[in-house]
Amino acid sequence: MRILFVEDDPEQLEPLSVALSHVGHLVDAVQEGETAQWLMQEKTYDLLILDWMLPQVSGLELCTQYRQLGKSTPILLLTAKDTTADKVMGLDAGADDYLIKPVDVMELLARVRALGRRSPQWLGDQLHLQNLVLDLPSMTLQRGDRAIVLSTREYQFLEFFLRHPGQVISREQLELNLWEWDNQPESNAVSTQIRRLRLRLGELGCADWLETIYGMGYRLQASS
């Protein structure tokens, strides 16, 4: 999933972002509410994780503003405010779930998985293309009786292609969807990742499924 994570405390933001990235999520991590406001309007996310007590623009305000934009992406609110009245206020503002600080990493990851299952994009724990199967929790790719474990980056690229099978995806689309908002990829980064992914697919005998459409981009489709 692509996640917007807004937390002003770097000692919370960094390790939790690393934990989310380690299990395959692409995380736009920001500390300021103003930056989050811009990203919420400019980009599409599968999940928002908002700290309530942000300076200037609070997480609760971000939550309310996001719902006023008509967007239905799940929102997880993080806060030390733990009274019933606080929880009611957060949920009424548009949050889908509520996690009390200090945050336990395992519980955070479990709640992210649970919220991901509510997304309209949810297709189950496995993505299929004919007999090619990507198991999302384990980042394992299987075809027949052969299986390989993908790196996080290989997994992110292949998941994106499997969610858009048969579509020609441009280099610009890949850069927009598979890099963090403040991370400008090098000019050959997409080509490098495609080459690595094709090598991994080759281990399962389907390297030619990932095609280069010259002048347009790339396409993943099973050979006939």
mmCIF file of C-alpha atoms in Angstrom:
data_model
loop_
_atom_site.group_PDB
_atom_site.id
_atom_site.type_symbol
_atom_site.label_atom_id
_atom_site.label_comp_id
_atom_site.label_asym_id
_atom_site.label_seq_id
_atom_site.Cartn_x
_atom_site.Cartn_y
_atom_site.Cartn_z
ATOM 1 C CA MET A 1 0.000 0.000 0.000
ATOM 2 C CA ARG A 2 0.992 3.612 -0.463
ATOM 3 C CA ILE A 3 0.709 5.296 2.935
ATOM 4 C CA LEU A 4 0.819 8.936 4.038
ATOM 5 C CA PHE A 5 2.263 8.981 7.565
ATOM 6 C CA VAL A 6 2.166 12.304 9.401
ATOM 7 C CA GLU A 7 3.988 12.517 12.747
ATOM 8 C CA ASP A 8 5.920 15.508 14.096
ATOM 9 C CA ASP A 9 8.158 13.461 16.417
ATOM 10 C CA PRO A 10 11.083 12.096 14.359
ATOM 11 C CA GLU A 11 11.786 9.487 17.051
ATOM 12 C CA GLN A 12 8.372 8.008 16.271
ATOM 13 C CA LEU A 13 8.197 8.786 12.566
ATOM 14 C CA GLU A 14 11.469 7.230 11.460
ATOM 15 C CA PRO A 15 11.323 3.779 13.106
ATOM 16 C CA LEU A 16 7.637 3.271 12.352
ATOM 17 C CA SER A 17 8.154 4.327 8.721
ATOM 18 C CA VAL A 18 11.034 1.861 8.441
ATOM 19 C CA ALA A 19 8.847 -0.897 9.895
ATOM 20 C CA LEU A 20 6.074 -0.140 7.405
ATOM 21 C CA SER A 21 8.529 -0.011 4.499
ATOM 22 C CA HIS A 22 10.157 -3.266 5.596
ATOM 23 C CA VAL A 23 6.902 -5.160 4.993
ATOM 24 C CA GLY A 24 6.525 -3.670 1.507
ATOM 25 C CA HIS A 25 4.537 -0.467 1.979
ATOM 26 C CA LEU A 26 5.587 2.726 0.210
ATOM 27 C CA VAL A 27 5.541 5.464 2.849
ATOM 28 C CA ASP A 28 5.415 9.227 2.362
ATOM 29 C CA ALA A 29 6.592 10.340 5.819
ATOM 30 C CA VAL A 30 6.112 14.011 6.732
ATOM 31 C CA GLN A 31 6.304 16.024 9.944
ATOM 32 C CA GLU A 32 4.278 19.110 9.013
ATOM 33 C CA GLY A 33 0.523 19.371 8.667
ATOM 34 C CA GLU A 34 0.825 21.886 5.828
ATOM 35 C CA THR A 35 2.861 19.454 3.734
ATOM 36 C CA ALA A 36 0.325 16.739 4.500
ATOM 37 C CA GLN A 37 -2.509 19.018 3.325
ATOM 38 C CA TRP A 38 -0.777 19.454 -0.030
ATOM 39 C CA LEU A 39 -0.046 15.732 -0.425
ATOM 40 C CA MET A 40 -3.609 14.799 0.486
ATOM 41 C CA GLN A 41 -4.861 16.864 -2.441
ATOM 42 C CA GLU A 42 -2.151 15.979 -4.940
ATOM 43 C CA LYS A 43 -1.627 12.249 -4.422
ATOM 44 C CA THR A 44 -3.670 9.102 -4.050
ATOM 45 C CA TYR A 45 -3.128 6.948 -0.978
ATOM 46 C CA ASP A 46 -4.351 3.581 0.231
ATOM 47 C CA LEU A 47 -4.087 4.593 3.905
ATOM 48 C CA LEU A 48 -3.457 7.695 6.019
ATOM 49 C CA ILE A 49 -1.792 7.489 9.453
ATOM 50 C CA LEU A 50 -2.213 10.802 11.281
ATOM 51 C CA ASP A 51 -0.840 11.908 14.621
ATOM 52 C CA TRP A 52 -3.524 13.926 16.411
ATOM 53 C CA MET A 53 -1.254 16.421 18.216
ATOM 54 C CA LEU A 54 0.539 18.084 15.310
ATOM 55 C CA PRO A 55 1.513 21.759 15.612
ATOM 56 C CA GLN A 56 -0.388 24.351 13.535
ATOM 57 C CA VAL A 57 -2.629 21.866 11.687
ATOM 58 C CA SER A 58 -3.663 18.963 13.905
ATOM 59 C CA GLY A 59 -4.222 15.420 12.747
ATOM 60 C CA LEU A 60 -7.871 15.789 13.666
ATOM 61 C CA GLU A 61 -8.164 18.808 11.336
ATOM 62 C CA LEU A 62 -6.410 16.876 8.567
ATOM 63 C CA CYS A 63 -8.841 14.023 9.080
ATOM 64 C CA THR A 64 -11.852 16.334 8.826
ATOM 65 C CA GLN A 65 -10.468 18.169 5.783
ATOM 66 C CA TYR A 66 -9.733 14.906 3.996
ATOM 67 C CA ARG A 67 -13.278 13.673 4.453
ATOM 68 C CA GLN A 68 -14.599 17.046 3.257
ATOM 69 C CA LEU A 69 -12.682 16.441 0.025
ATOM 70 C CA GLY A 70 -14.929 13.418 -0.413
ATOM 71 C CA LYS A 71 -12.113 10.900 -0.098
ATOM 72 C CA SER A 72 -12.817 7.531 1.481
ATOM 73 C CA THR A 73 -9.304 6.159 2.041
ATOM 74 C CA PRO A 74 -9.049 4.591 5.531
ATOM 75 C CA ILE A 75 -7.506 6.764 8.257
ATOM 76 C CA LEU A 76 -5.708 5.538 11.373
ATOM 77 C CA LEU A 77 -5.394 8.176 14.097
ATOM 78 C CA LEU A 78 -2.415 8.004 16.500
ATOM 79 C CA THR A 79 -2.643 9.838 19.817
ATOM 80 C CA ALA A 80 -1.965 9.853 23.542
ATOM 81 C CA LYS A 81 -5.539 11.086 24.070
ATOM 82 C CA ASP A 82 -7.174 7.981 25.447
ATOM 83 C CA THR A 83 -10.534 8.940 26.951
ATOM 84 C CA THR A 84 -13.772 7.649 25.497
ATOM 85 C CA ALA A 85 -14.712 11.225 24.559
ATOM 86 C CA ASP A 86 -11.423 11.599 22.636
ATOM 87 C CA LYS A 87 -11.994 8.361 20.758
ATOM 88 C CA VAL A 88 -15.540 9.386 19.863
ATOM 89 C CA MET A 89 -14.284 12.770 18.628
ATOM 90 C CA GLY A 90 -11.622 11.129 16.470
ATOM 91 C CA LEU A 91 -13.958 8.577 14.938
ATOM 92 C CA ASP A 92 -16.644 11.210 14.338
ATOM 93 C CA ALA A 93 -14.058 13.359 12.546
ATOM 94 C CA GLY A 94 -13.693 10.582 9.988
ATOM 95 C CA ALA A 95 -11.042 8.242 11.364
ATOM 96 C CA ASP A 96 -11.576 4.516 10.812
ATOM 97 C CA ASP A 97 -9.357 3.348 13.648
ATOM 98 C CA TYR A 98 -7.614 4.748 16.674
ATOM 99 C CA LEU A 99 -4.273 3.672 18.179
ATOM 100 C CA ILE A 100 -3.052 4.895 21.572
ATOM 101 C CA LYS A 101 0.596 5.926 22.050
ATOM 102 C CA PRO A 102 3.129 4.594 22.799
ATOM 103 C CA VAL A 103 2.675 2.609 19.622
ATOM 104 C CA ASP A 104 3.512 -1.085 19.544
ATOM 105 C CA VAL A 105 4.978 -1.811 16.097
ATOM 106 C CA MET A 106 3.351 -5.227 15.760
ATOM 107 C CA GLU A 107 -0.053 -3.798 16.644
ATOM 108 C CA LEU A 108 0.434 -0.939 14.171
ATOM 109 C CA LEU A 109 1.267 -3.375 11.359
ATOM 110 C CA ALA A 110 -1.737 -5.537 12.229
ATOM 111 C CA ARG A 111 -4.087 -2.549 12.186
ATOM 112 C CA VAL A 112 -2.623 -1.419 8.854
ATOM 113 C CA ARG A 113 -3.331 -4.876 7.421
ATOM 114 C CA ALA A 114 -6.877 -4.785 8.788
ATOM 115 C CA LEU A 115 -7.559 -1.339 7.334
ATOM 116 C CA GLY A 116 -6.052 -2.399 4.014
ATOM 117 C CA ARG A 117 -8.688 -5.130 3.774
ATOM 118 C CA ARG A 118 -11.375 -2.408 3.810
ATOM 119 C CA SER A 119 -9.900 -0.669 0.769
ATOM 120 C CA PRO A 120 -11.760 -0.917 -2.566
ATOM 121 C CA GLN A 121 -8.376 -1.945 -3.998
ATOM 122 C CA TRP A 122 -8.238 -5.011 -1.743
ATOM 123 C CA LEU A 123 -7.938 -8.191 -3.815
ATOM 124 C CA GLY A 124 -6.944 -10.579 -1.052
ATOM 125 C CA ASP A 125 -3.604 -11.673 0.363
ATOM 126 C CA GLN A 126 -2.494 -13.012 -3.010
ATOM 127 C CA LEU A 127 -2.343 -11.463 -6.471
ATOM 128 C CA HIS A 128 -2.556 -13.789 -9.468
ATOM 129 C CA LEU A 129 -1.611 -13.660 -13.132
ATOM 130 C CA GLN A 130 -2.387 -17.069 -14.598
ATOM 131 C CA ASN A 131 -0.204 -19.439 -12.528
ATOM 132 C CA LEU A 132 2.042 -16.679 -11.179
ATOM 133 C CA VAL A 133 1.137 -15.913 -7.553
ATOM 134 C CA LEU A 134 2.441 -13.082 -5.383
ATOM 135 C CA ASP A 135 1.816 -13.700 -1.687
ATOM 136 C CA LEU A 136 1.626 -10.236 -0.133
ATOM 137 C CA PRO A 137 2.348 -11.007 3.556
ATOM 138 C CA SER A 138 5.498 -13.000 2.791
ATOM 139 C CA MET A 139 6.547 -11.119 -0.384
ATOM 140 C CA THR A 140 6.948 -14.553 -1.988
ATOM 141 C CA LEU A 141 6.471 -15.108 -5.704
ATOM 142 C CA GLN A 142 5.439 -18.592 -6.780
ATOM 143 C CA ARG A 143 4.846 -20.340 -10.079
ATOM 144 C CA GLY A 144 4.075 -24.021 -9.984
ATOM 145 C CA ASP A 145 6.289 -25.713 -7.427
ATOM 146 C CA ARG A 146 8.973 -22.990 -7.505
ATOM 147 C CA ALA A 147 8.989 -20.007 -5.190
ATOM 148 C CA ILE A 148 11.310 -17.059 -4.559
ATOM 149 C CA VAL A 149 11.306 -14.321 -1.942
ATOM 150 C CA LEU A 150 11.448 -10.833 -3.433
ATOM 151 C CA SER A 151 13.274 -7.844 -2.026
ATOM 152 C CA THR A 152 11.094 -4.973 -0.851
ATOM 153 C CA ARG A 153 11.751 -2.981 -4.025
ATOM 154 C CA GLU A 154 11.123 -5.944 -6.328
ATOM 155 C CA TYR A 155 7.911 -6.627 -4.430
ATOM 156 C CA GLN A 156 6.692 -3.015 -4.747
ATOM 157 C CA PHE A 157 7.263 -2.976 -8.500
ATOM 158 C CA LEU A 158 5.665 -6.354 -9.126
ATOM 159 C CA GLU A 159 2.664 -5.587 -6.903
ATOM 160 C CA PHE A 160 2.039 -2.427 -8.926
ATOM 161 C CA PHE A 161 2.207 -4.309 -12.222
ATOM 162 C CA LEU A 162 -0.039 -7.101 -10.932
ATOM 163 C CA ARG A 163 -2.636 -4.527 -9.908
ATOM 164 C CA HIS A 164 -2.557 -3.206 -13.491
ATOM 165 C CA PRO A 165 -2.186 -6.385 -15.603
ATOM 166 C CA GLY A 166 -2.058 -5.879 -19.343
ATOM 167 C CA GLN A 167 -1.817 -2.102 -19.024
ATOM 168 C CA VAL A 168 1.057 -0.162 -20.540
ATOM 169 C CA ILE A 169 2.584 1.784 -17.655
ATOM 170 C CA SER A 170 4.827 4.705 -18.462
ATOM 171 C CA ARG A 171 8.118 5.503 -16.799
ATOM 172 C CA GLU A 172 6.503 8.638 -15.355
ATOM 173 C CA GLN A 173 3.679 6.595 -13.787
ATOM 174 C CA LEU A 174 6.214 4.289 -12.164
ATOM 175 C CA GLU A 175 8.218 7.220 -10.813
ATOM 176 C CA LEU A 176 5.067 8.874 -9.475
ATOM 177 C CA ASN A 177 3.690 5.777 -7.786
ATOM 178 C CA LEU A 178 6.822 3.947 -6.640
ATOM 179 C CA TRP A 179 9.000 6.681 -5.196
ATOM 180 C CA GLU A 180 8.397 8.764 -2.093
ATOM 181 C CA TRP A 181 7.148 12.288 -2.766
ATOM 182 C CA ASP A 182 10.471 13.907 -1.768
ATOM 183 C CA ASN A 183 12.733 11.339 -3.419
ATOM 184 C CA GLN A 184 13.593 12.159 -7.016
ATOM 185 C CA PRO A 185 14.761 8.983 -8.801
ATOM 186 C CA GLU A 186 17.905 8.961 -10.902
ATOM 187 C CA SER A 187 17.399 8.916 -14.660
ATOM 188 C CA ASN A 188 18.153 5.191 -14.981
ATOM 189 C CA ALA A 189 16.374 4.079 -11.780
ATOM 190 C CA VAL A 190 13.263 2.688 -13.476
ATOM 191 C CA SER A 191 15.304 0.801 -16.080
ATOM 192 C CA THR A 192 17.471 -0.674 -13.319
ATOM 193 C CA GLN A 193 14.468 -1.873 -11.321
ATOM 194 C CA ILE A 194 12.778 -3.317 -14.400
ATOM 195 C CA ARG A 195 15.946 -5.216 -15.280
ATOM 196 C CA ARG A 196 16.179 -6.634 -11.736
ATOM 197 C CA LEU A 197 12.530 -7.639 -11.701
ATOM 198 C CA ARG A 198 12.836 -9.299 -15.084
ATOM 199 C CA LEU A 199 15.775 -11.346 -13.758
ATOM 200 C CA ARG A 200 13.671 -12.486 -10.795
ATOM 201 C CA LEU A 201 10.791 -13.399 -13.093
ATOM 202 C CA GLY A 202 13.298 -15.292 -15.188
ATOM 203 C CA GLU A 203 14.020 -17.548 -12.212
ATOM 204 C CA LEU A 204 10.421 -18.747 -12.588
ATOM 205 C CA GLY A 205 10.577 -18.944 -16.381
ATOM 206 C CA CYS A 206 8.499 -15.883 -17.171
ATOM 207 C CA ALA A 207 10.965 -13.041 -17.794
ATOM 208 C CA ASP A 208 9.282 -12.320 -21.116
ATOM 209 C CA TRP A 209 6.000 -11.522 -19.349
ATOM 210 C CA LEU A 210 7.382 -8.094 -18.463
ATOM 211 C CA GLU A 211 7.529 -6.345 -21.824
ATOM 212 C CA THR A 212 9.136 -3.090 -22.854
ATOM 213 C CA ILE A 213 6.784 -1.135 -25.103
ATOM 214 C CA TYR A 214 9.213 1.199 -26.819
ATOM 215 C CA GLY A 215 8.355 4.847 -26.492
ATOM 216 C CA MET A 216 5.476 4.103 -24.135
ATOM 217 C CA GLY A 217 6.543 2.130 -21.071
ATOM 218 C CA TYR A 218 6.197 -1.391 -19.717
ATOM 219 C CA ARG A 219 3.496 -4.049 -19.574
ATOM 220 C CA LEU A 220 3.077 -7.229 -17.553
ATOM 221 C CA GLN A 221 1.003 -9.906 -19.194
ATOM 222 C CA ALA A 222 1.175 -13.652 -19.415
ATOM 223 C CA SER A 223 2.468 -15.087 -22.663
ATOM 224 C CA SER A 224 -0.177 -16.783 -24.769
#
